[in-house]
């Protein structure tokens, strides 16, 4: 709690560490080391603080020790033998945690985690030892493995085969992570999202990717940051995929299209999906969803009707009349756009008349959202929203700029 955090101070921390040394606190197997004193310099726009942080990290990394647990984690994560991992660590000068015969092994994990993320987290205990080898070929990942690399030495080429095998596996995973993130960004760009944030991109990452999520998150963070805008190429000619179909009406007769895969007009979901109320011979009610699109489609939902009636304190009458199905569009006002303005818009779309609509259904649908109030207005003809004069489907940013300039 907040109160407990406020009570923590240096004296309490030192007393706690003393109890740990005396064996009065069982926290498992912990390695504690101290370095020489460091003087904290005065702040100079954060530069000295950054330098101090790198110094602290560098000293911490120089004292890192790895146990058999870390070696096994790396072996499983990289699909290499434990002998190869151990040989590489010894070649890199890593300190190996000595095994003690009188140590209580019950504090150590008895089984290795199956979670790939945890294996990688354990393996990265010694990841800083590998950063310098890829400083030129993969600078982004080198900095991630060892942010204080400049203090660790110059770039070098591994001469040991075991070290080379580990680097090869790491680079393979790094490059795969970048490729997956690039594909997710391209997917978002194709849908018109040219400046997605980190959370948005992560939602588009495949759940069953052959690479740990933590690596993809690193790639996302770098690529969507202002400094890592390598994916933000010229978008003037980038074509986008419309989020909705070009029209919800039939161009020949102006009537609503009957397309199961089309978005429903005046309702949520698709045209082939809707709830249907049924009554059994014993007069009990059950609801069933039409179509085959969802997992619940075709399955009787016996308790849904009674639940809705109870929560809304309403009587559900199977013979009652529902709202109309939006077939009558006469209540939608005509467009006020002139023929001259229409021609200019078509010209900005390269003369493609199929990507502009003055139809009432298109204008009504795109003039509303998907709120309950919008659905009610469309179904009842009570127009309380502003209906646009025209709906346009631009394909790239150049056309969007032309339309904005025209407006």
PDB file of C-alpha atoms in Angstrom, residues 248-249 253-257 265-266 323-334 359-365 374-383 385 387:
ATOM      1  CA  UNK A 248     -24.773  -0.153 -48.956  1.00  0.00           C
ATOM      2  CA  UNK A 249     -27.238   0.295 -51.808  1.00  0.00           C
ATOM      3  CA  UNK A 253     -32.212   0.427 -58.426  1.00  0.00           C
ATOM      4  CA  UNK A 254     -31.056   2.447 -55.423  1.00  0.00           C
ATOM      5  CA  UNK A 255     -32.423  -0.142 -52.984  1.00  0.00           C
ATOM      6  CA  UNK A 256     -30.546  -1.579 -50.024  1.00  0.00           C
ATOM      7  CA  UNK A 257     -28.274  -4.446 -51.048  1.00  0.00           C
ATOM      8  CA  UNK A 265     -28.083  -0.916 -42.100  1.00  0.00           C
ATOM      9  CA  UNK A 266     -29.793   0.433 -39.008  1.00  0.00           C
ATOM     10  CA  UNK A 323     -39.201  -1.266 -35.732  1.00  0.00           C
ATOM     11  CA  UNK A 324     -39.189  -1.230 -39.547  1.00  0.00           C
ATOM     12  CA  UNK A 325     -36.172  -2.679 -41.343  1.00  0.00           C
ATOM     13  CA  UNK A 326     -35.121   0.649 -42.863  1.00  0.00           C
ATOM     14  CA  UNK A 327     -36.417  -0.182 -46.318  1.00  0.00           C
ATOM     15  CA  UNK A 328     -38.106   3.203 -46.672  1.00  0.00           C
ATOM     16  CA  UNK A 329     -35.491   5.941 -47.150  1.00  0.00           C
ATOM     17  CA  UNK A 330     -37.854   8.716 -48.131  1.00  0.00           C
ATOM     18  CA  UNK A 331     -37.327  10.487 -44.811  1.00  0.00           C
ATOM     19  CA  UNK A 332     -33.645  11.047 -45.705  1.00  0.00           C
ATOM     20  CA  UNK A 333     -33.343  14.543 -47.280  1.00  0.00           C
ATOM     21  CA  UNK A 334     -31.899  14.959 -50.738  1.00  0.00           C
ATOM     22  CA  UNK A 359     -27.477   8.063 -52.371  1.00  0.00           C
ATOM     23  CA  UNK A 360     -29.648   8.494 -49.315  1.00  0.00           C
ATOM     24  CA  UNK A 361     -28.668   5.204 -47.662  1.00  0.00           C
ATOM     25  CA  UNK A 362     -24.929   5.843 -47.985  1.00  0.00           C
ATOM     26  CA  UNK A 363     -25.255   9.391 -46.684  1.00  0.00           C
ATOM     27  CA  UNK A 364     -27.440   8.299 -43.774  1.00  0.00           C
ATOM     28  CA  UNK A 365     -25.140   5.439 -42.795  1.00  0.00           C
ATOM     29  CA  UNK A 374     -28.344   6.317 -34.223  1.00  0.00           C
ATOM     30  CA  UNK A 375     -29.988   2.928 -34.746  1.00  0.00           C
ATOM     31  CA  UNK A 376     -33.280   4.268 -33.377  1.00  0.00           C
ATOM     32  CA  UNK A 377     -33.216   7.299 -35.664  1.00  0.00           C
ATOM     33  CA  UNK A 378     -32.511   5.218 -38.769  1.00  0.00           C
ATOM     34  CA  UNK A 379     -35.228   2.695 -37.958  1.00  0.00           C
ATOM     35  CA  UNK A 380     -37.926   5.220 -37.076  1.00  0.00           C
ATOM     36  CA  UNK A 381     -37.118   7.960 -39.586  1.00  0.00           C
ATOM     37  CA  UNK A 382     -36.670  10.510 -36.808  1.00  0.00           C
ATOM     38  CA  UNK A 383     -33.793  12.483 -38.288  1.00  0.00           C
ATOM     39  CA  UNK A 385     -28.538  14.022 -37.060  1.00  0.00           C
ATOM     40  CA  UNK A 387     -26.959  14.053 -43.082  1.00  0.00           C
TER      41      UNK A 387
END
